[in-house]
PDB file of C-alpha atoms in Angstrom:
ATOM      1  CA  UNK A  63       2.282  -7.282  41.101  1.00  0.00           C
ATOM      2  CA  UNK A  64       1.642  -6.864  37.147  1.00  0.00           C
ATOM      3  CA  UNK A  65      -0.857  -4.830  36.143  1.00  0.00           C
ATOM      4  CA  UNK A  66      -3.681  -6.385  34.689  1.00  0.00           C
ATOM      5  CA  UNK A  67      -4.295  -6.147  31.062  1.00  0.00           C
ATOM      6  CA  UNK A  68      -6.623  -3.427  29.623  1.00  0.00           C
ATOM      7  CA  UNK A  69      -9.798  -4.499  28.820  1.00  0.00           C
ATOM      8  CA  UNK A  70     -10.367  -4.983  25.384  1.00  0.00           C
ATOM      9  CA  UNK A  71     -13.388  -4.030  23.356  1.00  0.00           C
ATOM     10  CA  UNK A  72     -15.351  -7.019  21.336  1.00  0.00           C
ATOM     11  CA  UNK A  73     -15.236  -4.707  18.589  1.00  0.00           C
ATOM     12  CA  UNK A  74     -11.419  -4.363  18.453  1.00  0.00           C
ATOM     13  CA  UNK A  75     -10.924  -8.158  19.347  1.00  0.00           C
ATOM     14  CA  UNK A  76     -13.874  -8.704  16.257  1.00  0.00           C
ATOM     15  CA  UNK A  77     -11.411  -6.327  13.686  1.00  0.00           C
ATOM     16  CA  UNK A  78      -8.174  -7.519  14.872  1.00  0.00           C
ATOM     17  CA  UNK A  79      -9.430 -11.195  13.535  1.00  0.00           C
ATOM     18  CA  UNK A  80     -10.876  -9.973  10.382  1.00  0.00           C
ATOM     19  CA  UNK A  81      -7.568  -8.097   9.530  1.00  0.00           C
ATOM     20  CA  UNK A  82      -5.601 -10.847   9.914  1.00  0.00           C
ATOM     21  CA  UNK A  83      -8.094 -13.088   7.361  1.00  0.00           C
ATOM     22  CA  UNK A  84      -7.707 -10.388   4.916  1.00  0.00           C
ATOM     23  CA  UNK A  85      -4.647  -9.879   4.755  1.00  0.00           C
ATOM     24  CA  UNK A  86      -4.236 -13.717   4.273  1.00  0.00           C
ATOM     25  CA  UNK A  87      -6.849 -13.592   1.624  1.00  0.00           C
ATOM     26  CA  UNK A  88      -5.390 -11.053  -0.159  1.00  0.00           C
ATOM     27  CA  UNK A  89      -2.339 -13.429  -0.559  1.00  0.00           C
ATOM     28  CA  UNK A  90      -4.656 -15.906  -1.935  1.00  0.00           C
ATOM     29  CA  UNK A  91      -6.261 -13.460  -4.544  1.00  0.00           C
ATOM     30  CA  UNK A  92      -2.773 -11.644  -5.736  1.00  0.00           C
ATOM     31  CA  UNK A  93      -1.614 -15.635  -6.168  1.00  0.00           C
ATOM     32  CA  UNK A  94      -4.531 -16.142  -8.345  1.00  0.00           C
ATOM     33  CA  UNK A  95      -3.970 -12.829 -10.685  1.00  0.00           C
ATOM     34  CA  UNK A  96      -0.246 -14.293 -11.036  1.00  0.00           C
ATOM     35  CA  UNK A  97      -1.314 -18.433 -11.566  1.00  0.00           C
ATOM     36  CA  UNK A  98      -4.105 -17.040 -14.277  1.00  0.00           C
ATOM     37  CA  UNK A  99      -1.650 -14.844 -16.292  1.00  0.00           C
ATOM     38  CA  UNK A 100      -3.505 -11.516 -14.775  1.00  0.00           C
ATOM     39  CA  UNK A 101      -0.472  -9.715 -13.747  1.00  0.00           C
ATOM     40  CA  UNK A 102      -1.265  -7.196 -16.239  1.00  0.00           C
ATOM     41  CA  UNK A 103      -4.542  -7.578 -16.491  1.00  0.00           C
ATOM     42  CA  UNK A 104      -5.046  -3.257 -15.422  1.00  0.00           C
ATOM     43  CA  UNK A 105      -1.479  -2.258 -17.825  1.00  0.00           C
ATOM     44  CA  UNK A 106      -1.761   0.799 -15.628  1.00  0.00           C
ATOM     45  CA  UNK A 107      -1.712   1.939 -12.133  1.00  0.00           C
ATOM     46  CA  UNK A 108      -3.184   3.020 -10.405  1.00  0.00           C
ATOM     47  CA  UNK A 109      -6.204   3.409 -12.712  1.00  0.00           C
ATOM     48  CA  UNK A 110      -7.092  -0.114 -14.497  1.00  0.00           C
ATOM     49  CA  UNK A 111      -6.116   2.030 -18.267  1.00  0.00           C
ATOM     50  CA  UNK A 112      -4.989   5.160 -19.113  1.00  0.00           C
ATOM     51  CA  UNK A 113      -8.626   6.292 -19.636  1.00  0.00           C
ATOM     52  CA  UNK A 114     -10.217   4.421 -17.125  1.00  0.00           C
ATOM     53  CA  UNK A 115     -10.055   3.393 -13.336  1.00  0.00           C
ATOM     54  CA  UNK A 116     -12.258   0.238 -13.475  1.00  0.00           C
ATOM     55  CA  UNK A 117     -11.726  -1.914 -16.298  1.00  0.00           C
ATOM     56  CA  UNK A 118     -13.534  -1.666 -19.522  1.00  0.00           C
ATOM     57  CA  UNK A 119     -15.826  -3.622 -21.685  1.00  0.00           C
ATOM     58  CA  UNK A 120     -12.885  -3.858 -24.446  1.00  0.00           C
ATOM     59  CA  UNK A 121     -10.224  -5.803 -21.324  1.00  0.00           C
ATOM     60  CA  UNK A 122     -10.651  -9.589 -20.392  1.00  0.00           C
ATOM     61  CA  UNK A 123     -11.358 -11.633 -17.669  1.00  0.00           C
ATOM     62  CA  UNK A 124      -7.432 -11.100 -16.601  1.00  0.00           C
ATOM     63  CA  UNK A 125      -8.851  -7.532 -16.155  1.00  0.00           C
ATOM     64  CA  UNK A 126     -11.323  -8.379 -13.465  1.00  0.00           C
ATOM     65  CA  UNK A 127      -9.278 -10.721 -11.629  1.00  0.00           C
ATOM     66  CA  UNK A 128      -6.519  -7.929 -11.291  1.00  0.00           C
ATOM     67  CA  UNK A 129      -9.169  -5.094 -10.660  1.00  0.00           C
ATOM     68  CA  UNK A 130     -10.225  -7.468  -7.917  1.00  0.00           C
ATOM     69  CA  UNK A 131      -6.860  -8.029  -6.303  1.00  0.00           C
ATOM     70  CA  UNK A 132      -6.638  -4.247  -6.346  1.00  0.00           C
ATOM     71  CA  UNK A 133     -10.157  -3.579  -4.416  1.00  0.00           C
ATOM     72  CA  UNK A 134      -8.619  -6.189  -2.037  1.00  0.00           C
ATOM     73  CA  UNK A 135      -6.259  -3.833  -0.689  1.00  0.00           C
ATOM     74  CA  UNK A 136      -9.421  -1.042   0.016  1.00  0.00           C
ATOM     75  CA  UNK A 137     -10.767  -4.326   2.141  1.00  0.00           C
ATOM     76  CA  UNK A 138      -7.466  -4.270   4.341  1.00  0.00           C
ATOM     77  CA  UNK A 139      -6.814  -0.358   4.138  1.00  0.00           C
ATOM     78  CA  UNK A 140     -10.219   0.165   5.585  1.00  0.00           C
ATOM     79  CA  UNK A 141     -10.084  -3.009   8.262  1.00  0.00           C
ATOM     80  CA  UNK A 142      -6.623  -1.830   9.090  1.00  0.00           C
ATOM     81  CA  UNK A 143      -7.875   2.058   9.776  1.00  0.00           C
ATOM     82  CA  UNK A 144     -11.084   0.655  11.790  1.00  0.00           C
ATOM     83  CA  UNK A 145      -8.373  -1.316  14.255  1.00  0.00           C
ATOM     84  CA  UNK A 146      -6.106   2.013  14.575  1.00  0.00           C
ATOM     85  CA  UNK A 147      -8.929   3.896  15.485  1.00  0.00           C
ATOM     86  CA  UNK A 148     -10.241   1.296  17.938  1.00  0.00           C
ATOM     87  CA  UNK A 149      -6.617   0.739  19.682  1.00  0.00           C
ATOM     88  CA  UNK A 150      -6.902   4.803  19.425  1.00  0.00           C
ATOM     89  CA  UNK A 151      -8.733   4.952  23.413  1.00  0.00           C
ATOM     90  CA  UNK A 152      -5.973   2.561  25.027  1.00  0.00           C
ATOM     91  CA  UNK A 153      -2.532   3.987  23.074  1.00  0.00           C
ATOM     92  CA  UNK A 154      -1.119   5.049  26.503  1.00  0.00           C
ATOM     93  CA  UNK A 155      -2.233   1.756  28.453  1.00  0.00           C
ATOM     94  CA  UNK A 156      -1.355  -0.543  25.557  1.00  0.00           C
ATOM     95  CA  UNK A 157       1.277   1.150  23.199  1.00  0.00           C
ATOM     96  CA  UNK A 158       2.493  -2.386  22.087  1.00  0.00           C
ATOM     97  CA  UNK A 159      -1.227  -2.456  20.054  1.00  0.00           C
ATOM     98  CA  UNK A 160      -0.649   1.100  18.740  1.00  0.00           C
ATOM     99  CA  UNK A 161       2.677   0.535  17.299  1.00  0.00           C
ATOM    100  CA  UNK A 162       1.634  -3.095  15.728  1.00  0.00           C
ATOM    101  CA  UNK A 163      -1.377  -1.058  14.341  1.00  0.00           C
ATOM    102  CA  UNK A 164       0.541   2.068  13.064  1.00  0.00           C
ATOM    103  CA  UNK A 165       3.007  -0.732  11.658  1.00  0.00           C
ATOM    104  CA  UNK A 166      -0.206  -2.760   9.645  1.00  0.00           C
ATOM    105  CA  UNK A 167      -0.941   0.624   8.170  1.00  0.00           C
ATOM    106  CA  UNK A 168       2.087   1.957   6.996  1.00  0.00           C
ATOM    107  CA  UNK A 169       2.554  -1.536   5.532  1.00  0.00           C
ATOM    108  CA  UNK A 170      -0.241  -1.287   3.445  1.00  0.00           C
ATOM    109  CA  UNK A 171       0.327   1.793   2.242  1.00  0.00           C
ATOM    110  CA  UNK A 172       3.693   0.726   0.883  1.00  0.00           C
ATOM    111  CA  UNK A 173       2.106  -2.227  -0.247  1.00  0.00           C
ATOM    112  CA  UNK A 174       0.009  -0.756  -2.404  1.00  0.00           C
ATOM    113  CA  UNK A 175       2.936   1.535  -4.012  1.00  0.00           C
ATOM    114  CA  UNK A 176       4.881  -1.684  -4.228  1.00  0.00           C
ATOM    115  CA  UNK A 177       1.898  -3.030  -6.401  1.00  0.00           C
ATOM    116  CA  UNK A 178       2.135  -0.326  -8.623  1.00  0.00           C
ATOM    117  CA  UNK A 179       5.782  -0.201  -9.223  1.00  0.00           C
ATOM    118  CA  UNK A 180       5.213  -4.279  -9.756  1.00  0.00           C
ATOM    119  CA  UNK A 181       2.955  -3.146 -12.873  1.00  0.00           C
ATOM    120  CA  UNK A 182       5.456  -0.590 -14.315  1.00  0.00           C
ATOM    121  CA  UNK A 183       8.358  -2.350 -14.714  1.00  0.00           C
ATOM    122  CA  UNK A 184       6.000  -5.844 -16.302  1.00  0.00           C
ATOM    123  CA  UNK A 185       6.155  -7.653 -13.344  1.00  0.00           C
ATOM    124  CA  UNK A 186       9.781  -7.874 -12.643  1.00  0.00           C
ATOM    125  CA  UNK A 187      10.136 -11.423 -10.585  1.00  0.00           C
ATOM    126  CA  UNK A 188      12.259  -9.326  -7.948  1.00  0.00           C
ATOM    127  CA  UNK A 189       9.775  -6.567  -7.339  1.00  0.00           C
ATOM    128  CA  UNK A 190       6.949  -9.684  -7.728  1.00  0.00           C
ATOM    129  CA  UNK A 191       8.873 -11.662  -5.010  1.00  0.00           C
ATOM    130  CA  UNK A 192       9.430  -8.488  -2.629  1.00  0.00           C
ATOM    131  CA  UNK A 193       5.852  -7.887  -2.921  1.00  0.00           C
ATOM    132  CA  UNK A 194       4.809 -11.226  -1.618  1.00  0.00           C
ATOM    133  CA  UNK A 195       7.726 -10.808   0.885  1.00  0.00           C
ATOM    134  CA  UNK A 196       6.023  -7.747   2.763  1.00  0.00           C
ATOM    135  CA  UNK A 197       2.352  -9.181   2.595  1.00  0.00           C
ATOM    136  CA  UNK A 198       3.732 -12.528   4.805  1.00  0.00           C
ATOM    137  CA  UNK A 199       5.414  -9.153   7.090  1.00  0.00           C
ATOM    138  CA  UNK A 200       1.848  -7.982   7.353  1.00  0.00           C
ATOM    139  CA  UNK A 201       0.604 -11.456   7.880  1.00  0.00           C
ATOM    140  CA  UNK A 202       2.736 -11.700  10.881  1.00  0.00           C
ATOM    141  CA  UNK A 203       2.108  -8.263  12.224  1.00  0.00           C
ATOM    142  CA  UNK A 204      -1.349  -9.309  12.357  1.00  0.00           C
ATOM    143  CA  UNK A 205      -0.785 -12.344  13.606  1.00  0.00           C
ATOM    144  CA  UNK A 206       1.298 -10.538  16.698  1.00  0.00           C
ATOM    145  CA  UNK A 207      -1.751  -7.721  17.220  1.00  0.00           C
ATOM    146  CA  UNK A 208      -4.042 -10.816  17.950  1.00  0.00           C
ATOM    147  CA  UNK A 209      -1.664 -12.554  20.256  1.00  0.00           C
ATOM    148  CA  UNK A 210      -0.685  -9.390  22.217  1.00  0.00           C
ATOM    149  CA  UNK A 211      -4.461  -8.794  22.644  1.00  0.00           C
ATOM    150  CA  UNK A 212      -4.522 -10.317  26.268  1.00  0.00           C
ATOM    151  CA  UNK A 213      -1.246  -9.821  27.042  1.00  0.00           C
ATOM    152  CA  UNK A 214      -0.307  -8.905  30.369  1.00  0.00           C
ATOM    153  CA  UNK A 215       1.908  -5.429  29.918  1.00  0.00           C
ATOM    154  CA  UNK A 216       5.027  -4.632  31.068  1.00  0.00           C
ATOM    155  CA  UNK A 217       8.801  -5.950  31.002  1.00  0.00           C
ATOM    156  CA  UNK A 218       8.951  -9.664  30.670  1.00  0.00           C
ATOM    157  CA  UNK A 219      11.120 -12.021  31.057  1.00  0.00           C
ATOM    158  CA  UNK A 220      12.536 -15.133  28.988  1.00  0.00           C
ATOM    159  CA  UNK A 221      10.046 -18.259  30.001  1.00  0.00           C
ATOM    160  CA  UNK A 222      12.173 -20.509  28.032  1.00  0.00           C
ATOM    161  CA  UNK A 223      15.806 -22.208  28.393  1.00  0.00           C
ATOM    162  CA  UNK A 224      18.625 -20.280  26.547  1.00  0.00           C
ATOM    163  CA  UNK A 225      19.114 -22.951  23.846  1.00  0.00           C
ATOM    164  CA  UNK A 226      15.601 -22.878  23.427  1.00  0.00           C
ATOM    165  CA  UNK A 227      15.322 -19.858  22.775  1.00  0.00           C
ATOM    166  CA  UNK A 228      18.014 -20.052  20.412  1.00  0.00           C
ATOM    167  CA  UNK A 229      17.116 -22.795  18.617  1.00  0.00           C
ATOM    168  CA  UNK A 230      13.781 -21.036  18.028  1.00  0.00           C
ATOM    169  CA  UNK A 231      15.178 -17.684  16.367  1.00  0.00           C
ATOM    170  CA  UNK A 232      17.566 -20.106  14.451  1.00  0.00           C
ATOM    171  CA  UNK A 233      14.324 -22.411  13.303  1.00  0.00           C
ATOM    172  CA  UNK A 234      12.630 -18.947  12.331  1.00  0.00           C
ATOM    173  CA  UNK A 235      15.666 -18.046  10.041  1.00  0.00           C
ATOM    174  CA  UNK A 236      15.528 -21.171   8.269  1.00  0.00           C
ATOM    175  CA  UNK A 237      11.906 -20.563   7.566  1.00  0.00           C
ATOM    176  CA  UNK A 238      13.073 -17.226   6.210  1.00  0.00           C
ATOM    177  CA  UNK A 239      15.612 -18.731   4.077  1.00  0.00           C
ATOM    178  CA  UNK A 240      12.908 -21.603   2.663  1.00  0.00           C
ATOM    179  CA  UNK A 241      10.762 -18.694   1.914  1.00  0.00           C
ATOM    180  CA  UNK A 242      13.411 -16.888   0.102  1.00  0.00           C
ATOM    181  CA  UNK A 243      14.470 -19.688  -2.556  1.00  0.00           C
ATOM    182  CA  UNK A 244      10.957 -20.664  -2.858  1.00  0.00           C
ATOM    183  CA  UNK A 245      10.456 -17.435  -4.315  1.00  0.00           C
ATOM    184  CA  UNK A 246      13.847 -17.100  -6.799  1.00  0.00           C
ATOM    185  CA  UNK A 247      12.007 -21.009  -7.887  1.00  0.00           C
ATOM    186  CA  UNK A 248       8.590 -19.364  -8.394  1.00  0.00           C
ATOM    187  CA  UNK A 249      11.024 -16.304 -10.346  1.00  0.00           C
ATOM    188  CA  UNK A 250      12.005 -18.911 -12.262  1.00  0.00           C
ATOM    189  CA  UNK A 251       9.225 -21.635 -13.019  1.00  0.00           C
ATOM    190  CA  UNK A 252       5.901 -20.909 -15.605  1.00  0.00           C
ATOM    191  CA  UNK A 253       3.661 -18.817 -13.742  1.00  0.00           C
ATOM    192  CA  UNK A 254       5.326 -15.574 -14.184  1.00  0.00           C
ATOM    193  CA  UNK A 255       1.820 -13.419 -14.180  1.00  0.00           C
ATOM    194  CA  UNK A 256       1.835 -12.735 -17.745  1.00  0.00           C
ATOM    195  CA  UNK A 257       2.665 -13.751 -20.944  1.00  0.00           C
ATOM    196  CA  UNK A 258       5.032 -11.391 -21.607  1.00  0.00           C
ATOM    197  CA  UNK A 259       6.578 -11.049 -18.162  1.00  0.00           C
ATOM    198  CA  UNK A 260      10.542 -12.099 -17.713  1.00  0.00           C
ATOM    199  CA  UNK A 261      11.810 -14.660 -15.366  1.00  0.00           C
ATOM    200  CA  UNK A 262      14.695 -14.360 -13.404  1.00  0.00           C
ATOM    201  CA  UNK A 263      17.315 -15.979 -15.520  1.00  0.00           C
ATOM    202  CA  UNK A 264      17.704 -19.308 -12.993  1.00  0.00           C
ATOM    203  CA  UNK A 265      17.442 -22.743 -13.347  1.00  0.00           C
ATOM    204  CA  UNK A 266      14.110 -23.325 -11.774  1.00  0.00           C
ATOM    205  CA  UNK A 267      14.460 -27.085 -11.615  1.00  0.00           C
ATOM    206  CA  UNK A 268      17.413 -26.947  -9.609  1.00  0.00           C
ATOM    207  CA  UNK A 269      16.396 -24.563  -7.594  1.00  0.00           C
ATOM    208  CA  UNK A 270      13.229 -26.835  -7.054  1.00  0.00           C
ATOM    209  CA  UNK A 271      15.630 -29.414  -5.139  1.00  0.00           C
ATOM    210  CA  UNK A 272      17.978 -26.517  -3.276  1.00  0.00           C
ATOM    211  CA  UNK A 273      14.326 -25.076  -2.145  1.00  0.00           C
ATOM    212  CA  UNK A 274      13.275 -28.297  -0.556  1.00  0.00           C
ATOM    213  CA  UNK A 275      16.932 -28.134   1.361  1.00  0.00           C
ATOM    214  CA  UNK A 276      16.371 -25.517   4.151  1.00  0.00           C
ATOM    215  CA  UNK A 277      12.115 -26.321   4.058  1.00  0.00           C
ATOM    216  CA  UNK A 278      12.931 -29.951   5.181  1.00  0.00           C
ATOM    217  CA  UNK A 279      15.793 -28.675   7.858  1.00  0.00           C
ATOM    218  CA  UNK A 280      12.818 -26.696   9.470  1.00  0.00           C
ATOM    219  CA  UNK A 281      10.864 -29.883   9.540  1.00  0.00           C
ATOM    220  CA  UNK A 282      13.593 -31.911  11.386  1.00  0.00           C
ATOM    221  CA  UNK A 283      14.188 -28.352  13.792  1.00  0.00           C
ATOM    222  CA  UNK A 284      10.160 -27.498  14.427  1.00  0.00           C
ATOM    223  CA  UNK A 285      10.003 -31.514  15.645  1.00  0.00           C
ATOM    224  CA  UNK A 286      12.871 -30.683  17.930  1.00  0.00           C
ATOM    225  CA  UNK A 287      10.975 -27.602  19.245  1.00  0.00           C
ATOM    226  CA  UNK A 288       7.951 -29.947  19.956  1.00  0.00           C
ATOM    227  CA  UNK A 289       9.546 -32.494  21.609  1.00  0.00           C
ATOM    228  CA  UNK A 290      11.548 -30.408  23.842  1.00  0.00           C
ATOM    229  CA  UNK A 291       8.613 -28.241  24.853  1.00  0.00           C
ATOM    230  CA  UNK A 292       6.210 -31.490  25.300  1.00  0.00           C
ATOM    231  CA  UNK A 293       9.415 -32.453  27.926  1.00  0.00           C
ATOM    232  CA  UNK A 294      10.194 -29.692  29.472  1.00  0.00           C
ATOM    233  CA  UNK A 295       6.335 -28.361  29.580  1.00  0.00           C
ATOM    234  CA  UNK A 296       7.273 -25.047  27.873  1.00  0.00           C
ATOM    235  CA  UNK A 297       4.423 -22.911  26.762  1.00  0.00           C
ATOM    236  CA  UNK A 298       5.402 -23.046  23.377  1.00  0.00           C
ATOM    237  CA  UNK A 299       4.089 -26.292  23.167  1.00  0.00           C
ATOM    238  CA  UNK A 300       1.082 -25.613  21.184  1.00  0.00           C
ATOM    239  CA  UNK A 301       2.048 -23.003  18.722  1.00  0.00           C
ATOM    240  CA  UNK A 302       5.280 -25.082  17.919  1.00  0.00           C
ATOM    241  CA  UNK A 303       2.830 -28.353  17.785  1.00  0.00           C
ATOM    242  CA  UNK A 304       0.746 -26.660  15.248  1.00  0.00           C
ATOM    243  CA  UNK A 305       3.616 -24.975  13.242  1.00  0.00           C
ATOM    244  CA  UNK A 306       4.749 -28.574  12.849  1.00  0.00           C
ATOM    245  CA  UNK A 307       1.247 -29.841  11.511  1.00  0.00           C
ATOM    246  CA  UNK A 308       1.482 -26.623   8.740  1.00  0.00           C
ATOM    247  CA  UNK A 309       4.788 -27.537   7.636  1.00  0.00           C
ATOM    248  CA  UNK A 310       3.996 -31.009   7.277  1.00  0.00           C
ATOM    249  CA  UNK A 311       0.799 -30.162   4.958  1.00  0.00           C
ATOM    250  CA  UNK A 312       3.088 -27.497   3.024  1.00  0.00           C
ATOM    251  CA  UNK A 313       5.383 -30.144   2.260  1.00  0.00           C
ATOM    252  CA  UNK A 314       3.321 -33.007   1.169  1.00  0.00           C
ATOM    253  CA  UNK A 315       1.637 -29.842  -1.208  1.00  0.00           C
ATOM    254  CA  UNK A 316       5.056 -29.092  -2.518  1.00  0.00           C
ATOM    255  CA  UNK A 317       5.868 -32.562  -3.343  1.00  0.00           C
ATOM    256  CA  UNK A 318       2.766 -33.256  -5.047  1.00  0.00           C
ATOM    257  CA  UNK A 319       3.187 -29.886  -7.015  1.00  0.00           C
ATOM    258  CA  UNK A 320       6.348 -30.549  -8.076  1.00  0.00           C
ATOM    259  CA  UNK A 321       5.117 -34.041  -9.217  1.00  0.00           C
ATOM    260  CA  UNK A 322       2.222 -32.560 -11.373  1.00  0.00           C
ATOM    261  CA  UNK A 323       3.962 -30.127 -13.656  1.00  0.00           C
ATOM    262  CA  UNK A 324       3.061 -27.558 -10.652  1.00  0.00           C
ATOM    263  CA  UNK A 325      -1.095 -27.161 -11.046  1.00  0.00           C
ATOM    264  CA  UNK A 326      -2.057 -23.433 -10.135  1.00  0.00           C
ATOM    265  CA  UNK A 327      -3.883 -24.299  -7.481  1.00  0.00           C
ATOM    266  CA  UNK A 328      -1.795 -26.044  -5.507  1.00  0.00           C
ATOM    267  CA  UNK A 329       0.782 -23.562  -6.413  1.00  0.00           C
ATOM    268  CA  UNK A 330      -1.839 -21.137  -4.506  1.00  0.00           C
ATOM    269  CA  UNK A 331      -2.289 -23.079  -1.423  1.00  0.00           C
ATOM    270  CA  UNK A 332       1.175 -23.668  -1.128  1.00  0.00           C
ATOM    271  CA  UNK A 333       1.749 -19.440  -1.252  1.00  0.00           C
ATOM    272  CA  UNK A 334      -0.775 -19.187   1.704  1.00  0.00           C
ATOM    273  CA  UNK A 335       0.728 -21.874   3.795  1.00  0.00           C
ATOM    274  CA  UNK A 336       3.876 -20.392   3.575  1.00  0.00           C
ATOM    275  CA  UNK A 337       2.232 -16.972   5.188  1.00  0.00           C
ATOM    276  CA  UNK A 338       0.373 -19.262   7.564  1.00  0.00           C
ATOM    277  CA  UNK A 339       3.924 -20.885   8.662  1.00  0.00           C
ATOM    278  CA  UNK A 340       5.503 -17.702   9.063  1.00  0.00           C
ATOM    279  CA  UNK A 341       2.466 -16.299  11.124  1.00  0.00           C
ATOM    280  CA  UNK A 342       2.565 -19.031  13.840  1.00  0.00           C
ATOM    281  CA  UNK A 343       6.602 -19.293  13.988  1.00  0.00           C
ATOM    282  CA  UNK A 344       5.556 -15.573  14.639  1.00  0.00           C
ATOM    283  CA  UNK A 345       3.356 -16.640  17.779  1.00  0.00           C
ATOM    284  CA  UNK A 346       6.104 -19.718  18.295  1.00  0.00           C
ATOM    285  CA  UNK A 347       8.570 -16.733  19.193  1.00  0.00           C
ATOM    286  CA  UNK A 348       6.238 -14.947  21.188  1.00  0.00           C
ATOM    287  CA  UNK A 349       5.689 -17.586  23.450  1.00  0.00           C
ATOM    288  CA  UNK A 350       9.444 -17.203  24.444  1.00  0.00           C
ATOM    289  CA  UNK A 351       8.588 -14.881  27.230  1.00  0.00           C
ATOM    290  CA  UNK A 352       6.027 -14.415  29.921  1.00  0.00           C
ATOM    291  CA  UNK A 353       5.518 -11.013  32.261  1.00  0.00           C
ATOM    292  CA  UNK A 354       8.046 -10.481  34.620  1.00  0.00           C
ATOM    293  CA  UNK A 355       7.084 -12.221  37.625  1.00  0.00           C
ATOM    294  CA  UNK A 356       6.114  -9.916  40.938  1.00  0.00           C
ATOM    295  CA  UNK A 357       8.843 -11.981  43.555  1.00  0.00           C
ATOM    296  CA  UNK A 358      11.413 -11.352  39.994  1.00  0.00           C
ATOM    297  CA  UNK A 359      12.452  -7.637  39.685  1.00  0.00           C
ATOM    298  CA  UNK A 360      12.767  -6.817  35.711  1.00  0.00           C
ATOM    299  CA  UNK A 361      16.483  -5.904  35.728  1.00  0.00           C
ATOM    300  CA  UNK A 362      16.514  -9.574  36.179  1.00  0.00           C
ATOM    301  CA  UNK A 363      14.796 -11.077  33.461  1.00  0.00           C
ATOM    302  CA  UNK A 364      16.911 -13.142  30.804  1.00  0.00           C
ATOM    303  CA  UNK A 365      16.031 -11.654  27.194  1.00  0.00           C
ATOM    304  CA  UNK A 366      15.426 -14.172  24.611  1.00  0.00           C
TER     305      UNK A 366
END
């Protein structure tokens, strides 16, 4: 028989959920220092000025905004530390929670250096893009810690049809790939964080149209995904049922962005749907296999 999963605390179940919104948030707030021009609000790092950690009476509005970004990534060092500590008790029982923990913290960490190195070289788009790059990572580490939560441990076994399964990790690089041009178009277009900040030397209006390419291919595959899983009864059903609702609002958002000589705000939402996409393809993939079944011995089990 499987073992049953350890119990887990309220507290750890209570942090787990409020890591995960922070780390989405933080998404949101670093897209708002870039959409207000704030990208160098603080010229320094990792004090605000030379002189001064917190900014000054002489430094704008940008200032605060950045500063505030910055004391965003205390919220989800500190959140992130409270979960390792609580996952701490049941590291033998439940290693898969320690190493997505250890794996949220190390992130961070390099986050934050990533951050800096963003403000030294004047926001280079590249080191801007990579940045955003590992906070979705973290988004979908998260995302995994809260799924794994109940999980039953031990081997497990592929609860899904080969091509499935397939089609899924295929469906998941597209995503990746949609992700990737839309940020070489955001390199490219008006909001580059400052004034002063470079772009990254492409044509952002064509990149607009190769962007929409691969994000409209992961419509037409996430609508396969549901309907075979609504068919077959897969247990993917819901997670690939609600990826397809995201995907749908991220690309109405897109196309009404694009329309409106891209408005910041929209420009925001459609950063945090993007995170939000990858975190339930995340969930999608997860769904893929089930514990290995007690009358199925787990050299048997198909991986995914």
């Amino acid at each position: 028989m499987n073992p049953a999963p350890t119990p887990i605390r309220r507290s750890l179940r209570v942090f787990a959920w409020l890591s995960f919104l922070a780390q989405t948030i933080i998404i949101a707030t670093g897209g708002a220092v870039r959409l207000t021009g704030s990208g160098l609000g603080c010229p320094t790092w990792p004090t605000c000025t030379p002189e001064s950690l917190v900014p000054t009476e002489e430094l704008t509005y940008h200032s605060l905004i950045e500063f505030g970004n910055r004391m965003m990534t205390g919220v989800v060092g500190i959140l992130a530390l409270v979960v390792f500590v609580l996952v701490w008790r049941i590291r033998r029982e439940r290693r898969d929670l320690f190493v997505l923990a250890f794996i949220v913290g190390a992130g961070i960490v390099t986050q934050a250096i990533v951050g800096g190195i963003t403000v030294w070289t004047g926001l280079n788009p590249f080191i801007v893009g990579f940045h955003y790059v590992s906070s979705i990572v973290l988004v979908c580490v998260t995302a995994a810690f809260l799924a794994r939560l109940d999980a039953v441990p031990g081997p497990r076994e592929r609860a899904v049809p080969g091509w499935y399964a397939g089609l899924a990790h295929a469906t998941t690089a597209v995503l990746a790939l949609t992700i990737a041009f839309g940020i070489l178009t955001t390199g490219a277009g008006p909001h580059s964080g400052d004034a002063a900040a470079g772009r990254n030397g492409f044509d952002a209006e064509l990149l607009e149209h190769i962007h929409a390419w691969p994000g409209y291919a992961l419509f037409a595959l996430t609508l396969v995904l549901v309907v075979a899983a609504w068919r077959l009864k897969l247990p993917t059903l819901g997670w690939a049922a609600t990826l397809l609702g995201v995907e749908f609002v991220q690309i109405a958002v897109g196309l009404i962005q694009a329309r409106n000589g891209l408005p910041p705000v929209l420009v925001g939402i459609h950063m945090v749907l993007a995170a939000l996409a990858a975190a339930t393809t995340t969930l999608v993939i997860l769904r893929l296999k089930r514990p290995v079944t007690a009358d199925v011995p787990a050299e048997a089990s198909v991986p995914a």
